[in-house]
C-alpha positions as YAML, in Angstrom:
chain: A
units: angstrom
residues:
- id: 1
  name: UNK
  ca: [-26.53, 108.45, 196.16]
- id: 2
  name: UNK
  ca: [-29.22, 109.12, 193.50]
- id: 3
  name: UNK
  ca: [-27.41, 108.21, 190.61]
- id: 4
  name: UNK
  ca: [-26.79, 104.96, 192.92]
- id: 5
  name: UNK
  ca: [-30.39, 104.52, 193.57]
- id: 6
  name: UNK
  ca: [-31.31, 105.01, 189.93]
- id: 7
  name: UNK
  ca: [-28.76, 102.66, 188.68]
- id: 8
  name: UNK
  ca: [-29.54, 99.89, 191.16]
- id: 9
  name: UNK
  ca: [-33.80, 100.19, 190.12]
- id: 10
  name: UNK
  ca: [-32.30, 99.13, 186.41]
- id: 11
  name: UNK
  ca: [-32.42, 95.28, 186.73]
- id: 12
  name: UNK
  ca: [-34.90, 92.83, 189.02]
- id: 13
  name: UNK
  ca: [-33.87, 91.68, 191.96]
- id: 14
  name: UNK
  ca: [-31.49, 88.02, 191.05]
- id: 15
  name: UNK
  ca: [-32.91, 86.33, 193.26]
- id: 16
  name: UNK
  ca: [-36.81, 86.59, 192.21]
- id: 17
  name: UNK
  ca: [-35.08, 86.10, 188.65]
- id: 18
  name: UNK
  ca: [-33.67, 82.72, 189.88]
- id: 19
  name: UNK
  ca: [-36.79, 81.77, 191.69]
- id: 20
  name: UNK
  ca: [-39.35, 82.10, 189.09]
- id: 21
  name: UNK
  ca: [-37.02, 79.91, 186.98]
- id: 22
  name: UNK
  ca: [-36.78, 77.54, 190.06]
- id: 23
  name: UNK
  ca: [-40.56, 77.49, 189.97]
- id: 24
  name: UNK
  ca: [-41.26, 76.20, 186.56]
- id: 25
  name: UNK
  ca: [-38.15, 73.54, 187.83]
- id: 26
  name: UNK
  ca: [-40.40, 72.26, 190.05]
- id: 27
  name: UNK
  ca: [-37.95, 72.78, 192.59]
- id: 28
  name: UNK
  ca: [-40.53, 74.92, 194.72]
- id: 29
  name: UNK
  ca: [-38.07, 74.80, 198.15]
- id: 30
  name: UNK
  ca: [-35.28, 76.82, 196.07]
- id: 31
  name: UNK
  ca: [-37.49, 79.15, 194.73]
- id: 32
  name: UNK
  ca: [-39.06, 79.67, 198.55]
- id: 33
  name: UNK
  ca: [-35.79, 80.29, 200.22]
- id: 34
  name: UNK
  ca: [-34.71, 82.33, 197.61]
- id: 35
  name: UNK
  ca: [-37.27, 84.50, 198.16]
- id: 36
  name: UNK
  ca: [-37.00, 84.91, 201.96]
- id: 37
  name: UNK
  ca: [-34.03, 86.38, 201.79]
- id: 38
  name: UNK
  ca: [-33.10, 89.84, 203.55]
- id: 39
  name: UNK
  ca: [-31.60, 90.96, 199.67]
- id: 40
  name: UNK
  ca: [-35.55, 91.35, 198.86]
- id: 41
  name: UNK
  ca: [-35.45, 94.74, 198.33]
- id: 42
  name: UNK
  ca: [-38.74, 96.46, 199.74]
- id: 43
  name: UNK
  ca: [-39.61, 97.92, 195.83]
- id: 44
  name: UNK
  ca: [-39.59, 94.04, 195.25]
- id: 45
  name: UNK
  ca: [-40.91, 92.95, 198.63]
- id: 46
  name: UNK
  ca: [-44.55, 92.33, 197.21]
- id: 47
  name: UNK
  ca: [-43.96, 90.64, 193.50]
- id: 48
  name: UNK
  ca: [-41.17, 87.76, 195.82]
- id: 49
  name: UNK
  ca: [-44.59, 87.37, 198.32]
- id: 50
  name: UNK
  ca: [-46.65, 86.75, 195.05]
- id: 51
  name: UNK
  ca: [-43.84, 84.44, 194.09]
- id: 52
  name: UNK
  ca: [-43.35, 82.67, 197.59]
- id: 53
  name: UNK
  ca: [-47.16, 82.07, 197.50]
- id: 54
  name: UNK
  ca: [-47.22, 80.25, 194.21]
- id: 55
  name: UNK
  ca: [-44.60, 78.33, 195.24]
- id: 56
  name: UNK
  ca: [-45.35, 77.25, 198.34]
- id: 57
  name: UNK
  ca: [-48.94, 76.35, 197.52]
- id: 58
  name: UNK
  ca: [-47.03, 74.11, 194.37]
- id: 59
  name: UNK
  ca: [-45.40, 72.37, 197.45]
- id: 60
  name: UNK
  ca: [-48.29, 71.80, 198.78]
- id: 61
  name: UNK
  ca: [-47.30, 73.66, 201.83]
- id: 62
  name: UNK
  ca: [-50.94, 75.50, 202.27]
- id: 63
  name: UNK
  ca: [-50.05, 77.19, 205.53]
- id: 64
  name: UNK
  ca: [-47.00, 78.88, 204.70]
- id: 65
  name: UNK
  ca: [-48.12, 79.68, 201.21]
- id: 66
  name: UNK
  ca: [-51.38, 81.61, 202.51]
- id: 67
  name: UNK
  ca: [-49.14, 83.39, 205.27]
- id: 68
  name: UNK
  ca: [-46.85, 84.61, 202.42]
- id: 69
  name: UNK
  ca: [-50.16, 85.42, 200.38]
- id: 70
  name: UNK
  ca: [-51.41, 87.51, 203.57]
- id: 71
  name: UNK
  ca: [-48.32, 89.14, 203.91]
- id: 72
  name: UNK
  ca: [-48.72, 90.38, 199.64]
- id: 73
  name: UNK
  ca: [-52.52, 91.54, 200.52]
- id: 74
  name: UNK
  ca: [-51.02, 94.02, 203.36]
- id: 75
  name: UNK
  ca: [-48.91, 95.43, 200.88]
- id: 76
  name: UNK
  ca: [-51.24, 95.43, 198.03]
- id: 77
  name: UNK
  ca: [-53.27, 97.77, 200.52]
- id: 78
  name: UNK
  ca: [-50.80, 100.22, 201.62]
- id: 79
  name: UNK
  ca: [-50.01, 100.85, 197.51]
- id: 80
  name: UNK
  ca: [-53.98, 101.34, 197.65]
- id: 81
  name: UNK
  ca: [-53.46, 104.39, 199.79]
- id: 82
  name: UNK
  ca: [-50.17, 105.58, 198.74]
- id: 83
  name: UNK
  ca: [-50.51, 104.92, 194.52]
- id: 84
  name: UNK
  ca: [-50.72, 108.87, 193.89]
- id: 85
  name: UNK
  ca: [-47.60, 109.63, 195.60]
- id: 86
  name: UNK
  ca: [-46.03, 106.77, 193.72]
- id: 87
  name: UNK
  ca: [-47.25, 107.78, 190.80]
- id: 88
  name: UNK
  ca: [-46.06, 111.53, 191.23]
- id: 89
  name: UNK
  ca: [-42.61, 110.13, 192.16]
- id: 90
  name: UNK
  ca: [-42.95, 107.84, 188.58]
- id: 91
  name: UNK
  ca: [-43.22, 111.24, 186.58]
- id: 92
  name: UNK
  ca: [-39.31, 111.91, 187.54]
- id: 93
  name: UNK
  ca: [-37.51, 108.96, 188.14]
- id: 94
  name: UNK
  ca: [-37.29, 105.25, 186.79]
- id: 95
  name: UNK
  ca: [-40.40, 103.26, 187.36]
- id: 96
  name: UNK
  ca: [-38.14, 100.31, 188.47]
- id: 97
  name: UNK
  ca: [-36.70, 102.02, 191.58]
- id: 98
  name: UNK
  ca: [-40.57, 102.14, 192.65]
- id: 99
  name: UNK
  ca: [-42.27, 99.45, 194.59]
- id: 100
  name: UNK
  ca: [-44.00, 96.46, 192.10]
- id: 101
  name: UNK
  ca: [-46.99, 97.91, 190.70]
- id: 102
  name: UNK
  ca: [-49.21, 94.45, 190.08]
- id: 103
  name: UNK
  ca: [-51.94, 94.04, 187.00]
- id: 104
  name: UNK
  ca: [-55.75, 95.05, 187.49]
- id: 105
  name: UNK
  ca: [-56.12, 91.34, 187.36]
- id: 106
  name: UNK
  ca: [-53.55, 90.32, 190.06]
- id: 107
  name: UNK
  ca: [-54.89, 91.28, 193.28]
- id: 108
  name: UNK
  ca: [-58.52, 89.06, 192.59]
- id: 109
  name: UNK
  ca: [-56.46, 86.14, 191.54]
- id: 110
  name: UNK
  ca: [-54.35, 86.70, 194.84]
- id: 111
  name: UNK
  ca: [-57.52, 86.66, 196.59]
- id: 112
  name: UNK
  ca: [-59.21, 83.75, 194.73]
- id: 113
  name: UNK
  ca: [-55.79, 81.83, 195.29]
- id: 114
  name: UNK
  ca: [-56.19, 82.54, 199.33]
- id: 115
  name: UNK
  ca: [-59.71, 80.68, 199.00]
- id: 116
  name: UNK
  ca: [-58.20, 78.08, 197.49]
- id: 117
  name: UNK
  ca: [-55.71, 77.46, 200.59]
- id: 118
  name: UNK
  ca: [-58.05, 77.96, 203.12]
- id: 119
  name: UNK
  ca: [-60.37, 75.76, 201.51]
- id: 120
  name: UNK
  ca: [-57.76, 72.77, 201.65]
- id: 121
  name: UNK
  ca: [-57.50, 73.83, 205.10]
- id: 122
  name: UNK
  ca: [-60.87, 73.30, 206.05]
- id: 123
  name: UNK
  ca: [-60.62, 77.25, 206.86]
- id: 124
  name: UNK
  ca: [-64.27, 78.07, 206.05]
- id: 125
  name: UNK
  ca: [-64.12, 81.47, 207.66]
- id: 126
  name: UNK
  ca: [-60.99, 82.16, 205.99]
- id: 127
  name: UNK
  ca: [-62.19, 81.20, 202.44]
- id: 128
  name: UNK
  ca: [-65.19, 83.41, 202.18]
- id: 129
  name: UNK
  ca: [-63.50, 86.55, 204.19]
- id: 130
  name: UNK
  ca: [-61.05, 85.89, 200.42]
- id: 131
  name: UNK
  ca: [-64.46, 85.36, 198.37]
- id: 132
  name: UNK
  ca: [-65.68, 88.82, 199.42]
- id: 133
  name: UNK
  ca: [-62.48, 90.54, 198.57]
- id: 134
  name: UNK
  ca: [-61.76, 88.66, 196.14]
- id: 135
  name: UNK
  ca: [-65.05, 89.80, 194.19]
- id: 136
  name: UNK
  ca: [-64.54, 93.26, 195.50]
- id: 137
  name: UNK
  ca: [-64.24, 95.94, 192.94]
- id: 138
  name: UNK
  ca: [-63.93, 93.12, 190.60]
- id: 139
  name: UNK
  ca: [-66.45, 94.48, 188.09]
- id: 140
  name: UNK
  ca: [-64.63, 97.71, 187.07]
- id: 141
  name: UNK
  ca: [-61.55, 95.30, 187.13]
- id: 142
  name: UNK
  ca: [-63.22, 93.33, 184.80]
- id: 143
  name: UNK
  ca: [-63.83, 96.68, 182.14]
- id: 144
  name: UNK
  ca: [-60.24, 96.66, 181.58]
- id: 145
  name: UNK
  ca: [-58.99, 93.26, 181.08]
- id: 146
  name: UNK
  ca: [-62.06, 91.45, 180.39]
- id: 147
  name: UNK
  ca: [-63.46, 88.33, 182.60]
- id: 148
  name: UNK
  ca: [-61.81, 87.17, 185.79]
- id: 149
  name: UNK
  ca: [-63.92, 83.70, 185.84]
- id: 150
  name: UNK
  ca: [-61.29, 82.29, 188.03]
- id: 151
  name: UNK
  ca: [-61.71, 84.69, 190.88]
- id: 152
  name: UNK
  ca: [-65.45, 84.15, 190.78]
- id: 153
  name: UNK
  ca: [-65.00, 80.82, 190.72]
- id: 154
  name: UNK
  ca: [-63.09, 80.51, 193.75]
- id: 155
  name: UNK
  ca: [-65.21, 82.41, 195.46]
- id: 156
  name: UNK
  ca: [-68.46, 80.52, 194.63]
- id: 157
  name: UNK
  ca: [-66.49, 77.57, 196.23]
- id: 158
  name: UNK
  ca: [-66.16, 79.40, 199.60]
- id: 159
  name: UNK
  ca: [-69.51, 80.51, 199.24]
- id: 160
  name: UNK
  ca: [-70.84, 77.30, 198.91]
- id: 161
  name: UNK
  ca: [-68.25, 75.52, 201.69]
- id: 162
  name: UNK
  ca: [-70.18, 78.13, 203.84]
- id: 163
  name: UNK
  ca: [-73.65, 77.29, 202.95]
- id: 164
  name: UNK
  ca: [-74.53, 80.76, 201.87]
- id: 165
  name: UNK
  ca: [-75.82, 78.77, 198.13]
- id: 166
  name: UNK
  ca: [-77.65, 81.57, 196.97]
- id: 167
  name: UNK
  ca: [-74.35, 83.74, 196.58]
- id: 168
  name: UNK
  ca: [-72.64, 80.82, 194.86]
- id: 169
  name: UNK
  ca: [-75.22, 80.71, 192.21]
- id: 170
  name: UNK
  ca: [-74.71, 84.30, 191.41]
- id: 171
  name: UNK
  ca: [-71.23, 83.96, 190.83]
- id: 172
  name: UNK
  ca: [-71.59, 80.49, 188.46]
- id: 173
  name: UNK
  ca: [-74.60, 82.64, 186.65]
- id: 174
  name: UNK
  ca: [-72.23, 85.50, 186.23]
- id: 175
  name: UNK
  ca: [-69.60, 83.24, 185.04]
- id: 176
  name: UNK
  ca: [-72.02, 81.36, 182.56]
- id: 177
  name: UNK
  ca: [-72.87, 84.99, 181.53]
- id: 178
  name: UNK
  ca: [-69.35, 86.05, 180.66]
- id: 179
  name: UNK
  ca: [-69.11, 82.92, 178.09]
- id: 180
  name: UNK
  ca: [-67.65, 79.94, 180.29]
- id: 181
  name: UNK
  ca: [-69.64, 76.93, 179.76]
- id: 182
  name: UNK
  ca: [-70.15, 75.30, 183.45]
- id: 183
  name: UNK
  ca: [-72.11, 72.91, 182.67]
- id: 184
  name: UNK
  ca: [-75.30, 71.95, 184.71]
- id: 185
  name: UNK
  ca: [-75.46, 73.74, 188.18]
- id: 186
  name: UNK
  ca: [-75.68, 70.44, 189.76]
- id: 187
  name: UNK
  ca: [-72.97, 68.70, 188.25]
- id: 188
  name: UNK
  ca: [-71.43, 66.29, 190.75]
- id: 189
  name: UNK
  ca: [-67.50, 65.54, 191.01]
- id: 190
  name: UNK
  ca: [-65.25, 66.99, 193.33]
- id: 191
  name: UNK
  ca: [-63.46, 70.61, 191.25]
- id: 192
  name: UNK
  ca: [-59.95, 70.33, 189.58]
- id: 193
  name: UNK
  ca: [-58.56, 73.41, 189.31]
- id: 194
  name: UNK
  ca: [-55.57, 73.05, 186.94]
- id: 195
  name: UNK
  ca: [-52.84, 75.93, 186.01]
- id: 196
  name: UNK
  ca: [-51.63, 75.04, 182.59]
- id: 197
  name: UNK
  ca: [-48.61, 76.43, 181.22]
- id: 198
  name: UNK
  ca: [-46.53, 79.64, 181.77]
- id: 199
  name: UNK
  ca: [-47.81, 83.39, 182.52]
- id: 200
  name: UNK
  ca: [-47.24, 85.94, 179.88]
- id: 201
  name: UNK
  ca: [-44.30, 88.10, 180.62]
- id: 202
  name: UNK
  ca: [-43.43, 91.86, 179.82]
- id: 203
  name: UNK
  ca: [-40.54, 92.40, 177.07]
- id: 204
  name: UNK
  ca: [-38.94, 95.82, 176.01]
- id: 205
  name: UNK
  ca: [-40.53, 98.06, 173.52]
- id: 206
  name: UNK
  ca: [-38.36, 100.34, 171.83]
- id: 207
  name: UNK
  ca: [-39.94, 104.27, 171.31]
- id: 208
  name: UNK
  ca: [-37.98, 107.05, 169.54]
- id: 209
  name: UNK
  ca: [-39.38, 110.24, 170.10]
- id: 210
  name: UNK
  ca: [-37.07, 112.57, 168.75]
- id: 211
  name: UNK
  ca: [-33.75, 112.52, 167.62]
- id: 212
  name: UNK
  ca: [-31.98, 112.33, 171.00]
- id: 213
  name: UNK
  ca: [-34.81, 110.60, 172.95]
- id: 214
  name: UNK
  ca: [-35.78, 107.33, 173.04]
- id: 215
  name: UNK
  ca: [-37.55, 105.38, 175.74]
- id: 216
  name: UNK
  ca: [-38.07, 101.57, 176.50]
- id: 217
  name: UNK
  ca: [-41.64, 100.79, 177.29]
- id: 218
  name: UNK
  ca: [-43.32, 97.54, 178.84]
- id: 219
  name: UNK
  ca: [-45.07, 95.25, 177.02]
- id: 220
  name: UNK
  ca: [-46.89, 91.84, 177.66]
- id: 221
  name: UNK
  ca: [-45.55, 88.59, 175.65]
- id: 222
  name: UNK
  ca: [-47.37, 85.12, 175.53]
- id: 223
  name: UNK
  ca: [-44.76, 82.81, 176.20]
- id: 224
  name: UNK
  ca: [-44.25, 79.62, 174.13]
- id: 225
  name: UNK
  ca: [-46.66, 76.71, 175.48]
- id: 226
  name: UNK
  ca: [-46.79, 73.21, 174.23]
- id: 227
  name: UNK
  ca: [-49.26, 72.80, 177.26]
- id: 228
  name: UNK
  ca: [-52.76, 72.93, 175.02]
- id: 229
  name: UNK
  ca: [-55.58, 71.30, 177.40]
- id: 230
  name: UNK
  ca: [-56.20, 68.23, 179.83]
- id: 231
  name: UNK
  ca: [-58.87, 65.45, 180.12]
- id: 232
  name: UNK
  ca: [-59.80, 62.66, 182.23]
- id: 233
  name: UNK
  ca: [-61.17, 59.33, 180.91]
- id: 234
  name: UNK
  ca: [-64.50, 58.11, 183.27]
- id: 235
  name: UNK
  ca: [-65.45, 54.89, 184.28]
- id: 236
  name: UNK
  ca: [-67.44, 54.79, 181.39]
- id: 237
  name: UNK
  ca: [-64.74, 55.19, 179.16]
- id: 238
  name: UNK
  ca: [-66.12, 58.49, 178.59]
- id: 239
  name: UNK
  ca: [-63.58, 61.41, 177.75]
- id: 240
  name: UNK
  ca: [-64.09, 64.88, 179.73]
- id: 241
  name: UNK
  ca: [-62.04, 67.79, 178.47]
- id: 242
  name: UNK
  ca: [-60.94, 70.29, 181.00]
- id: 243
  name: UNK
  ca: [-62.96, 73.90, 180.62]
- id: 244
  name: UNK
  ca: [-61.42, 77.40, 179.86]
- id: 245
  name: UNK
  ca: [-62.00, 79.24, 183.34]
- id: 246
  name: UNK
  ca: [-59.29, 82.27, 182.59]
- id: 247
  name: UNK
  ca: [-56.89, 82.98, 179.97]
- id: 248
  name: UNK
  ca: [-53.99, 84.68, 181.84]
- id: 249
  name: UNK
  ca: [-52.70, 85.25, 178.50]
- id: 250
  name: UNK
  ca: [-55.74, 87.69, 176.99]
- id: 251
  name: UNK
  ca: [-55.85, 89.13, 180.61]
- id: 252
  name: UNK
  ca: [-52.07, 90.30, 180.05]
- id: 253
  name: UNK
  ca: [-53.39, 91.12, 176.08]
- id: 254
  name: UNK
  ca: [-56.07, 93.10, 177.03]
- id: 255
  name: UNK
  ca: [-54.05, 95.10, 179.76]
- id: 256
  name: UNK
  ca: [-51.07, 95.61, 177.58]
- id: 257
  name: UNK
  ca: [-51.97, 98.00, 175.17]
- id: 258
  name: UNK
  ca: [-53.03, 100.41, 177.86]
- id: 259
  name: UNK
  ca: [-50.32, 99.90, 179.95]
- id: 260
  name: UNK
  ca: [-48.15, 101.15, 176.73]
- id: 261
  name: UNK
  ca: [-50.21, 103.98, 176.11]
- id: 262
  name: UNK
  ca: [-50.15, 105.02, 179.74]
- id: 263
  name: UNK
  ca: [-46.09, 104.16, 180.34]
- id: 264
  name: UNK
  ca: [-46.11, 106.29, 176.93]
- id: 265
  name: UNK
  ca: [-47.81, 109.42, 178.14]
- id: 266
  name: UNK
  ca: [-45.71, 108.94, 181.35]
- id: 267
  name: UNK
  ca: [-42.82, 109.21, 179.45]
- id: 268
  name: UNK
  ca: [-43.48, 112.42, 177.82]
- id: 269
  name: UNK
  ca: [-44.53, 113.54, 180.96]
- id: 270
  name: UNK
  ca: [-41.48, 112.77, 182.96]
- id: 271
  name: UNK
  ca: [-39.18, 114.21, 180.36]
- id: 272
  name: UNK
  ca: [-41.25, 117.76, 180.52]
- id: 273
  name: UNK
  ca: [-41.33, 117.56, 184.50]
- id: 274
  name: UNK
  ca: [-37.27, 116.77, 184.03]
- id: 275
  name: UNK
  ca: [-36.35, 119.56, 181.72]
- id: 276
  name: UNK
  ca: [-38.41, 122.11, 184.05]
- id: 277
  name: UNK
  ca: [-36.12, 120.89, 186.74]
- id: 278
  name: UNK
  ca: [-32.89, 121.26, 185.18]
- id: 279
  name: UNK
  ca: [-33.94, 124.38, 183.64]
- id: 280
  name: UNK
  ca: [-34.41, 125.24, 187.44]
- id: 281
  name: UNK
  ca: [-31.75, 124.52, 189.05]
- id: 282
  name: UNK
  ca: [-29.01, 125.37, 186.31]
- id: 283
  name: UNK
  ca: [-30.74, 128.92, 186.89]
- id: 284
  name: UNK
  ca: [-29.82, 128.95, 190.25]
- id: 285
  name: UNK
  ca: [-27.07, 126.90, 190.88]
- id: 286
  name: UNK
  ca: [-24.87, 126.97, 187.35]
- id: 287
  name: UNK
  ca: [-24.38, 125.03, 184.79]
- id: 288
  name: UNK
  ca: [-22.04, 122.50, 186.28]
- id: 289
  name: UNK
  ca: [-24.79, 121.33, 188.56]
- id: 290
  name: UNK
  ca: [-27.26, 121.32, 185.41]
- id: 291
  name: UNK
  ca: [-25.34, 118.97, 183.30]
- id: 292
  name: UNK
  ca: [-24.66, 116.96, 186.36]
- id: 293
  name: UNK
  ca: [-28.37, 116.55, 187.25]
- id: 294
  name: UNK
  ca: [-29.51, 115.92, 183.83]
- id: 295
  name: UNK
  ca: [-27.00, 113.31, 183.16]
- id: 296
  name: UNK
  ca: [-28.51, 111.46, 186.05]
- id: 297
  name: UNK
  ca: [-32.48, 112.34, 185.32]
- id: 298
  name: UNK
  ca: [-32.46, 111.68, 181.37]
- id: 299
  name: UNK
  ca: [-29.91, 108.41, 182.21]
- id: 300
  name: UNK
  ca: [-31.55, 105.91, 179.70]
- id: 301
  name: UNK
  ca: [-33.66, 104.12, 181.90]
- id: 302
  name: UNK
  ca: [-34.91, 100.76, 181.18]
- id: 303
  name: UNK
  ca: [-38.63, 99.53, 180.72]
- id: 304
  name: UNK
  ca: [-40.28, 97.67, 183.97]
- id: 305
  name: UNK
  ca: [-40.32, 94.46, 183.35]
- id: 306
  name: UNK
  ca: [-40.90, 93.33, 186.77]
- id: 307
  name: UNK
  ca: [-44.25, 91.18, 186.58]
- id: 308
  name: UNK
  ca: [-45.89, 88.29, 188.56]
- id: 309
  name: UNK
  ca: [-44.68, 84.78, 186.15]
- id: 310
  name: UNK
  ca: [-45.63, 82.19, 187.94]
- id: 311
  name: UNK
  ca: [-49.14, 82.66, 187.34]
- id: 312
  name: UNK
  ca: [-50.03, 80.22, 184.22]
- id: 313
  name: UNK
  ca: [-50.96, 80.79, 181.26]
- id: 314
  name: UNK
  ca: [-54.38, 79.42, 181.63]
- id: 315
  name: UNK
  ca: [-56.62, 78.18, 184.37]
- id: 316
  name: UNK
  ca: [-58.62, 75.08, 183.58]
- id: 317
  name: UNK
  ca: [-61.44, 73.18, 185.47]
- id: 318
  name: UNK
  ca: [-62.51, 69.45, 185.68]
- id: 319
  name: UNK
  ca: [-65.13, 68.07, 187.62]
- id: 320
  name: UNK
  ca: [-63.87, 64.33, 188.72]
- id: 321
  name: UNK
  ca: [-65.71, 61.45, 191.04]
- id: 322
  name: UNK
  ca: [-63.90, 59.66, 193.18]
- id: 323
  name: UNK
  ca: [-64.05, 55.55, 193.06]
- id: 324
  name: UNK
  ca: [-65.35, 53.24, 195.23]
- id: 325
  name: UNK
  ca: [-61.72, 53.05, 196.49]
- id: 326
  name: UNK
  ca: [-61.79, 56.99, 197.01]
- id: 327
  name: UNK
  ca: [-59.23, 57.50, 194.16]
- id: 328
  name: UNK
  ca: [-59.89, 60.08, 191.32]
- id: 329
  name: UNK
  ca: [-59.34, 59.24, 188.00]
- id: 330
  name: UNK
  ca: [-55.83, 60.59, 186.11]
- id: 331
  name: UNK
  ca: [-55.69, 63.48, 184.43]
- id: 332
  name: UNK
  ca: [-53.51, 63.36, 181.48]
- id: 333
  name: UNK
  ca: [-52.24, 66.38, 180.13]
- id: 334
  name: UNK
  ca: [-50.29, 67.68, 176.63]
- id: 335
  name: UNK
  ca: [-47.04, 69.36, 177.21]
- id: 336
  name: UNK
  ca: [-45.06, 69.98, 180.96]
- id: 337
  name: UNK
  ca: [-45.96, 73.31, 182.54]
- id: 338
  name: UNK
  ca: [-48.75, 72.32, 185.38]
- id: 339
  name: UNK
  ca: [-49.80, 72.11, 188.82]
- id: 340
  name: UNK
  ca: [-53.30, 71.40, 190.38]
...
């Protein structure tokens, strides 16, 4: 059964593989009820919820997409409490056959996406319940992959949908202060929040350590975009360019080298903890059982590639006002890859 187990934590789930594909389809419905499937299995159960959200909030479906989101923040919270056993577990089997183990930047951009639906929902309450999480241990987040303007910005939105204006204006002074140009802090137009382009996504990274050991580490890859900015064109003929909020792309950049270095010293780790064990029970059991356990132990796992993709590759921000008629002026983009 644990050479089973092992085997089976190789490869992701198909059906999160299909439905991130469905996703950048545009065929959001496919990717949903592929998704909600009872195949899930629970080491997967949190990166489809992260999916389902995305999707369903594409869709436009607000309701469903925060319940899924909800749902992710539960178990996002439990791996809170339990990440040391986890981790102890990591040091002798295959990280794969563990539960999805999101990026320092992932959980505030879950939150900051919650705000988002509950906003469109008229879900004040909601919205700023998200804000506070959302900015919650976000600074030491923040010393690892760099600015998480986005999740700020979200926030400052349900701050200000609540009327609590003085907390908004610390998060737009906090995002001025990590570089984002907001422009005035009474700029008018209603916010366009625009996700441009596809999420980086981990790739294999060959190690040899010795001459009979080699591992496969995880690694973040920027993903080809032809998606490069957006704009809208103001009654006054006037062109507005969208503004950088987040780079998903230098978030994943920034994490990646020390998710190498520490899927590295895990490694090395892992391999001692394994040979003590063999050495163990070959001691007491034979060598039969030795060469049986270590076949399964130092089986040639592969890297954990398992990471959240439809987040894009950018966040972007307009400010548009509406017409006399109510409608808001078109956006017009460069390349495919986008949903506001």
């Amino acid at each position: 059964p644990l050479l089973l187990a092992l085997l089976a934590g190789c490869f992701q789930t198909a059906q999160i593989y299909t439905a991130q594909h469905n996703y950048y389809q545009a065929r959001y419905d496919d990717a949903v009820s592929r998704l909600s499937g009872d195949e899930i299995p629970k080491r997967d159960a949190l990166l489809a919820l992260l999916e389902k959200g995305m999707a369903l909030q594409a869709a436009g479906r607000y309701e469903e997409s925060a319940g899924a989101w909800r749902e992710a923040e539960t178990l996002m919270e439990k791996q809170d409490v339990f990440h040391a056993g986890e981790q102890a577990l990591s040091l002798l089997f295959d990280q794969n056959i563990l539960t999805y183990q999101p990026a320092p930047y992932e959980k505030p951009f879950l939150h900051g996406l919650l705000c988002l639906d509950y906003l469109i929902l008229n879900d004040v309450n909601s919205a700023r319940v998200e804000a506070l999480k959302a900015l919650k241990d976000l600074d030491e987040r923040e010393k690892v992959v760099g600015p998480i303007a986005f999740a700020r910005y979200a926030a400052a939105l349900a701050f200000e949908a609540a009327g609590d204006m003085d907390d908004a204006e610390i998060e737009y002074r906090k995002i001025r202060e990590s570089g984002v140009e907001l422009g005035a802090s009474d700029a008018k137009g209603i916010p366009l929040i625009l996700f441009l382009g596809r999420s980086p996504r981990k790739v294999a990274s060959e190690v040899v350590l010795d001459d009979e050991y080699r591992i496969v580490l995880p690694v973040f890859q920027a993903q080809s975009n032809t998606l490069t900015g957006a704009r809208i064109v103001t009654e006054t003929d006037t062109p507005q360019d969208a503004i950088l909020l987040t780079s998903v792309e230098t978030l994943a950049s920034r994490f990646s080298g020390r998710l190498f270095a520490g899927e590295l010293l895990k490694e090395v780790l892992r391999r001692k903890a394994q040979k003590h064990l063999v050495n163990k029970v070959g001691d007491k059991v034979g060598s039969t059982t030795e060469k049986l356990l270590k076949t399964i132990l130092f089986f040639a796992g592969e890297a954990d590639l398992r990471s959240w993709t439809s987040l894009p590759a950018s966040v972007r921000l307009l400010r548009a006002e509406p017409s006399d008629s109510g409608a808001l002026p078109a956006v017009s983009y460069t390349g495919e890859s986008r949903h506001t």
